[in-house]
mmCIF file of N, CA and C and ligand atoms in Angstrom:
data_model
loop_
_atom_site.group_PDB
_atom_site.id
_atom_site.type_symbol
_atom_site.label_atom_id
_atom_site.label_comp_id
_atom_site.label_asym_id
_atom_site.label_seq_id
_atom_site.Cartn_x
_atom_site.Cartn_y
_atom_site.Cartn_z
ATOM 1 N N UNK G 886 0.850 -1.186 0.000
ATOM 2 C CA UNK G 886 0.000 0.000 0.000
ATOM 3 C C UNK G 886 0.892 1.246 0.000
ATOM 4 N N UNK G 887 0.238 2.063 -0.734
ATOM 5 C CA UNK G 887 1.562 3.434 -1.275
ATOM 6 C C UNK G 887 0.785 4.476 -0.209
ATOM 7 N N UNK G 888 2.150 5.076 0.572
ATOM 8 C CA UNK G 888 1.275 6.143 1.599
ATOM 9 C C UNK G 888 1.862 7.370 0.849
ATOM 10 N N UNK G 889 0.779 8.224 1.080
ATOM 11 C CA UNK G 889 1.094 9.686 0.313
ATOM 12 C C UNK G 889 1.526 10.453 1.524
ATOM 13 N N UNK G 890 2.585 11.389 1.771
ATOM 14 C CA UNK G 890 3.086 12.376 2.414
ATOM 15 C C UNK G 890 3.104 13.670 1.796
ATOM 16 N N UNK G 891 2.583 14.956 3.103
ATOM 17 C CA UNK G 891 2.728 16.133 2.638
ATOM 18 C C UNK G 891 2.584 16.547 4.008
ATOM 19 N N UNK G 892 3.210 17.832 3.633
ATOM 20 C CA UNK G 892 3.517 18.868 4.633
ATOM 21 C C UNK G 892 2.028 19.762 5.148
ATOM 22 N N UNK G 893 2.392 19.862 6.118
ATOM 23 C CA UNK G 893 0.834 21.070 6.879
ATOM 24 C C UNK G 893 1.501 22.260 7.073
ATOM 25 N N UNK G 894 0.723 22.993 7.114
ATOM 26 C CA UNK G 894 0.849 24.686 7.759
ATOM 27 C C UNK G 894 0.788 24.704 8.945
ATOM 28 N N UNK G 895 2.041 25.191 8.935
ATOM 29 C CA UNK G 895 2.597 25.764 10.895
ATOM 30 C C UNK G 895 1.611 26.562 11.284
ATOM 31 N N UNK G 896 0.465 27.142 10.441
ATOM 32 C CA UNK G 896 -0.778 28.724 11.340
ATOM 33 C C UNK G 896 -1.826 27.505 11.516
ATOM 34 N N UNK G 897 -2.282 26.407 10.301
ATOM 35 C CA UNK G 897 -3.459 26.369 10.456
ATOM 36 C C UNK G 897 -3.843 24.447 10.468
ATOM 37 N N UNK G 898 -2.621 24.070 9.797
ATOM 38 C CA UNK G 898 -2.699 22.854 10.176
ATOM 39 C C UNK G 898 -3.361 21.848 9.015
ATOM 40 N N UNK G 899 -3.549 22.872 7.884
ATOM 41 C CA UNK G 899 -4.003 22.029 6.713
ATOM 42 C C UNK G 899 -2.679 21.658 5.836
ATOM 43 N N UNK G 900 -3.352 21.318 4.414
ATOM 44 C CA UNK G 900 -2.432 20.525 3.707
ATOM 45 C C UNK G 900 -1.718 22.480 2.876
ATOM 46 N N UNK G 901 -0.315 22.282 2.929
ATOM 47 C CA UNK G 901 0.172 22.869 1.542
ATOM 48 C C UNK G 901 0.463 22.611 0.528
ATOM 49 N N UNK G 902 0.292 23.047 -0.792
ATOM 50 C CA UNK G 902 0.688 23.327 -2.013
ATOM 51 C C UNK G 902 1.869 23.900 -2.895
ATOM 52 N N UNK G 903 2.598 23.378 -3.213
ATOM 53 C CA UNK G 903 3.126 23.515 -3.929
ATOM 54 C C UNK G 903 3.257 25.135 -4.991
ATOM 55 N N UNK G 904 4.062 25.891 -4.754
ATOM 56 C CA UNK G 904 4.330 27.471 -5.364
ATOM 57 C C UNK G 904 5.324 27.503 -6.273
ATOM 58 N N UNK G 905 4.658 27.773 -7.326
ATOM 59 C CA UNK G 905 6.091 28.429 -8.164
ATOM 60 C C UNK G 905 5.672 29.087 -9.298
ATOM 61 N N UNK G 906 6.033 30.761 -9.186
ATOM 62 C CA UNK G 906 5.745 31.465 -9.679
ATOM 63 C C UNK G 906 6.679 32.548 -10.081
ATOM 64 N N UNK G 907 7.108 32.603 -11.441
ATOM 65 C CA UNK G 907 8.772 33.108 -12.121
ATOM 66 C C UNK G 907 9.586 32.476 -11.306
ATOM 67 N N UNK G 908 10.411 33.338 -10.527
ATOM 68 C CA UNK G 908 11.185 32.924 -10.227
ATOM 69 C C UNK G 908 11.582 32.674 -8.747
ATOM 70 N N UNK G 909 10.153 32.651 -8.344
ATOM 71 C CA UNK G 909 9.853 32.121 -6.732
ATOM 72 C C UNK G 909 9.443 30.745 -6.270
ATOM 73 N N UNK G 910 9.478 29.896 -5.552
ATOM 74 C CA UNK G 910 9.192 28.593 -5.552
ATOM 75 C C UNK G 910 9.166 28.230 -3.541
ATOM 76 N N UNK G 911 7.718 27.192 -3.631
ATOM 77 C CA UNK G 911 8.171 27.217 -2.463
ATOM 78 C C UNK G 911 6.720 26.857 -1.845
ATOM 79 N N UNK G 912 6.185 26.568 -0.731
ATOM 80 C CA UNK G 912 4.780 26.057 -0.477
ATOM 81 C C UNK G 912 3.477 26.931 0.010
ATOM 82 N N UNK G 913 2.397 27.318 -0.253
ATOM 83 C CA UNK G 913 1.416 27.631 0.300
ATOM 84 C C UNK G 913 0.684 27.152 0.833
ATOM 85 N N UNK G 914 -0.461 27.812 2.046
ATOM 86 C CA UNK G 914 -1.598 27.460 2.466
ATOM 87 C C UNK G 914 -2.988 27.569 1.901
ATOM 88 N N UNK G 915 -3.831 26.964 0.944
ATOM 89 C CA UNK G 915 -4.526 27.810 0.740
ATOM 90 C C UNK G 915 -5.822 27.963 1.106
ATOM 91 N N UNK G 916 -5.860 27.624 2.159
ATOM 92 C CA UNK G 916 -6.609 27.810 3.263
ATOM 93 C C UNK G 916 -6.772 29.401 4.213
ATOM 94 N N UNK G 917 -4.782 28.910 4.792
ATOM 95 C CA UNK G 917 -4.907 30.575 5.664
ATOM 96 C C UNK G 917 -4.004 31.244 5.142
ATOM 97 N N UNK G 918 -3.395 31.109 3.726
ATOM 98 C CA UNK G 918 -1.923 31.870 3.104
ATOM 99 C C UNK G 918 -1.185 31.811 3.281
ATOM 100 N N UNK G 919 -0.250 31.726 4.454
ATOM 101 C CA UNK G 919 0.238 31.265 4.739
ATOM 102 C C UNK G 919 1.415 30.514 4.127
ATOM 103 N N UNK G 920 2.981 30.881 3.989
ATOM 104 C CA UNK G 920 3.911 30.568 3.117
ATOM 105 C C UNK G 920 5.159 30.616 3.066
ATOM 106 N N UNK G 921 5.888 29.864 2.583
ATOM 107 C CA UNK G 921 7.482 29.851 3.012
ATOM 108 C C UNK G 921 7.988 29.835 1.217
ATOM 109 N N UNK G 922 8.692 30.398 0.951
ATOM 110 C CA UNK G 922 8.861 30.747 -0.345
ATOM 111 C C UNK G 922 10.740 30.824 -0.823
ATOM 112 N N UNK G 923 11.416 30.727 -1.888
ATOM 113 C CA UNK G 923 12.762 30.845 -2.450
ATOM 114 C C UNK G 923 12.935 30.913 -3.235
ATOM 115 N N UNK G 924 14.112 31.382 -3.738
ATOM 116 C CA UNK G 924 14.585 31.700 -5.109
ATOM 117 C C UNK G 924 14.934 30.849 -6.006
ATOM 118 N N UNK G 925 13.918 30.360 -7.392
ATOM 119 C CA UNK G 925 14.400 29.645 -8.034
ATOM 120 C C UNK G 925 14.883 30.272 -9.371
ATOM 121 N N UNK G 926 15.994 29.680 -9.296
ATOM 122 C CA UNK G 926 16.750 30.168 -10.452
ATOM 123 C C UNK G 926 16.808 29.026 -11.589
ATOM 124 N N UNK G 927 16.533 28.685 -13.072
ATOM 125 C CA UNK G 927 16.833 27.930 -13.623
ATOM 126 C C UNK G 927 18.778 27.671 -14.190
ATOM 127 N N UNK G 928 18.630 26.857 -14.384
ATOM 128 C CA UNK G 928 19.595 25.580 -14.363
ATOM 129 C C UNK G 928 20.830 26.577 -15.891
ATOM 130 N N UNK G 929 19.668 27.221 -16.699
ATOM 131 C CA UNK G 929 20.171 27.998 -18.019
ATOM 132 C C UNK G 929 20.602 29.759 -17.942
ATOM 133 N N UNK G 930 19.884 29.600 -16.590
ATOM 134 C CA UNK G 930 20.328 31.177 -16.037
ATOM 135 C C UNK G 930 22.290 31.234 -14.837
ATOM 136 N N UNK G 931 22.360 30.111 -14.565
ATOM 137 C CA UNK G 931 23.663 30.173 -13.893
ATOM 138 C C UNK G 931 24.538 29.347 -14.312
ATOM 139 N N UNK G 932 24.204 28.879 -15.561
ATOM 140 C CA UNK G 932 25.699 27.803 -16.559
ATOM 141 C C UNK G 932 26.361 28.631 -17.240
ATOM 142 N N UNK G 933 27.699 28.601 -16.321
ATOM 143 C CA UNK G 933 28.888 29.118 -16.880
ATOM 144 C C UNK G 933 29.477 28.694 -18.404
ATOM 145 N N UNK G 934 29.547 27.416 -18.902
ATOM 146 C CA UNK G 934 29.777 26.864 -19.650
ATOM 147 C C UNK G 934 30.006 28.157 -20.938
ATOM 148 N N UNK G 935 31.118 28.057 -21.722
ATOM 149 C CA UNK G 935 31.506 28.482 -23.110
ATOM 150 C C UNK G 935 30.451 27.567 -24.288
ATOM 151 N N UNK G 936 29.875 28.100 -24.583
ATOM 152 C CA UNK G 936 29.360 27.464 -26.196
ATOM 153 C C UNK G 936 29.814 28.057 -26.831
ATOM 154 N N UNK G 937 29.731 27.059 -28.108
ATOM 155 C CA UNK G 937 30.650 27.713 -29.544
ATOM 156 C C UNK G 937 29.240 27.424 -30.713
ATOM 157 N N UNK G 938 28.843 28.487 -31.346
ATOM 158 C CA UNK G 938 27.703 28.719 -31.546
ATOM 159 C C UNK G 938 28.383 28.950 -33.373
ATOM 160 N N UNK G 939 27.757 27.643 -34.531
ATOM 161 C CA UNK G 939 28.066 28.381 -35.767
ATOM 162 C C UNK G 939 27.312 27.943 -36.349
ATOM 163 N N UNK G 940 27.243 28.947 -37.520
ATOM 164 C CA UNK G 940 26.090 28.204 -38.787
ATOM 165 C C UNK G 940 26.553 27.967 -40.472
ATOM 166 N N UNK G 941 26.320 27.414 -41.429
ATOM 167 C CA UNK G 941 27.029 27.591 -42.670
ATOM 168 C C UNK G 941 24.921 28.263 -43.294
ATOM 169 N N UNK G 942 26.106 28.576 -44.467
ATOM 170 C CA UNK G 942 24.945 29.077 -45.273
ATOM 171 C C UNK G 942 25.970 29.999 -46.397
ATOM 172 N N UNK G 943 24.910 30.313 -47.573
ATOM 173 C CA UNK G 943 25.952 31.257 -48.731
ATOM 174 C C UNK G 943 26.041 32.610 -48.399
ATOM 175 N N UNK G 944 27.355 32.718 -48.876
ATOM 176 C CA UNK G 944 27.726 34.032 -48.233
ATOM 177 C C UNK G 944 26.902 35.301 -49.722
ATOM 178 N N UNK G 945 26.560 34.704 -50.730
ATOM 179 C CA UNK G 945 26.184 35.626 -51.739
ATOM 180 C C UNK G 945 24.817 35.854 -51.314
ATOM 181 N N UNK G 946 24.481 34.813 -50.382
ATOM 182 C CA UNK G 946 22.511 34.657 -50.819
ATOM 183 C C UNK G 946 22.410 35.604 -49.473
ATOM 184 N N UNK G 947 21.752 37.239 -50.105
ATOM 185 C CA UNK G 947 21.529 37.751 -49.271
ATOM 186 C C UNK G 947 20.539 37.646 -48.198
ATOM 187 N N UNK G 948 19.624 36.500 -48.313
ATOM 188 C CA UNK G 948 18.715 36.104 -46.762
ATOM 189 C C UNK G 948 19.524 35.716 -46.302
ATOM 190 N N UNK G 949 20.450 34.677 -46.105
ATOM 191 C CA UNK G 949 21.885 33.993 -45.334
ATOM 192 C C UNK G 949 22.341 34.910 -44.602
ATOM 193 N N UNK G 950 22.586 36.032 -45.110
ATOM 194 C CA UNK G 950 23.641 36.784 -44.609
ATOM 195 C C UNK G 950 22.606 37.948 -43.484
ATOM 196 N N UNK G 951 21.299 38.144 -43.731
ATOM 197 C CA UNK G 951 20.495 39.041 -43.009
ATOM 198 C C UNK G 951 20.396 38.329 -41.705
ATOM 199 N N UNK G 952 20.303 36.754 -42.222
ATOM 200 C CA UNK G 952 19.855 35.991 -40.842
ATOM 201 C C UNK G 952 21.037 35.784 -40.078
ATOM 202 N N UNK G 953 21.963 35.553 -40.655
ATOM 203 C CA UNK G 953 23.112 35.782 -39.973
ATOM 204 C C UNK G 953 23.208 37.273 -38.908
ATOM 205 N N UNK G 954 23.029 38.409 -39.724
ATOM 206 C CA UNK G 954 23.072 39.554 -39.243
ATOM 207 C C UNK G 954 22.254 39.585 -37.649
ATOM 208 N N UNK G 955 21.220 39.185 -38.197
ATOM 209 C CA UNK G 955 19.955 39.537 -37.059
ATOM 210 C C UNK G 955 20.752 38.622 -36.052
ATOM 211 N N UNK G 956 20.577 36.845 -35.688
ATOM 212 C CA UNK G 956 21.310 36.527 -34.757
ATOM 213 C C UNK G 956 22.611 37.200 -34.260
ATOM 214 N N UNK G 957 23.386 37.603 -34.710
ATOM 215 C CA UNK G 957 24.546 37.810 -34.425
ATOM 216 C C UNK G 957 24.957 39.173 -33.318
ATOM 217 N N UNK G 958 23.854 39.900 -34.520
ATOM 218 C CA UNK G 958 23.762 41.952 -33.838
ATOM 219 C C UNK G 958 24.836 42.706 -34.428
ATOM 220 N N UNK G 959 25.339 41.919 -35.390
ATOM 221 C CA UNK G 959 26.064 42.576 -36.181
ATOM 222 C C UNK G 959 25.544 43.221 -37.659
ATOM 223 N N UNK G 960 25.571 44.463 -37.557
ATOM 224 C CA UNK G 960 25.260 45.002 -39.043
ATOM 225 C C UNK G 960 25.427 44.057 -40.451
ATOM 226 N N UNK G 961 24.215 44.420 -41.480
ATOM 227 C CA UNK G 961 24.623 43.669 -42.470
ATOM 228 C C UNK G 961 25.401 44.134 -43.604
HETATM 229 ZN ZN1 LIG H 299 -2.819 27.520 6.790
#
């Protein structure tokens, strides 16, 4: 038999829920409001990591080179 566990509210003694909202995360009451809350940051916002980012395409065919432009932020 599978037992389900969850946390209660320290004010009121019911069940909390689960919060996460941008970049806040963390449990509610929603009963009496009641809430303990933290900073979630995703996983793509604090990777240091170097990427090496390239594309081929013709250098004559001027859509190639616009789309190039636009990603890049370099003038065409
Ligand atoms: Zn409560």
């Amino acid at each position: 038999m599978k037992k389900n566990y969850f946390m209660v509210c320290e004010r009121c003694g019911r069940r909390l829920e689960r919060l996460k909202e941008g970049s806040a995360q963390g449990l509610r009451c929603a009963d009496c409001g009641w809430s303990v809350v933290t900073t979630h940051i995703s996983g793509i916002k604090v990777d240091e990591t170097k990427y090496e980012v390239s594309c081929g395409g013709d250098y004559k065919n001027e859509a190639h080179i616009r789309a190039v432009s636009e990603v890049t932020g370099y003038n065409f």
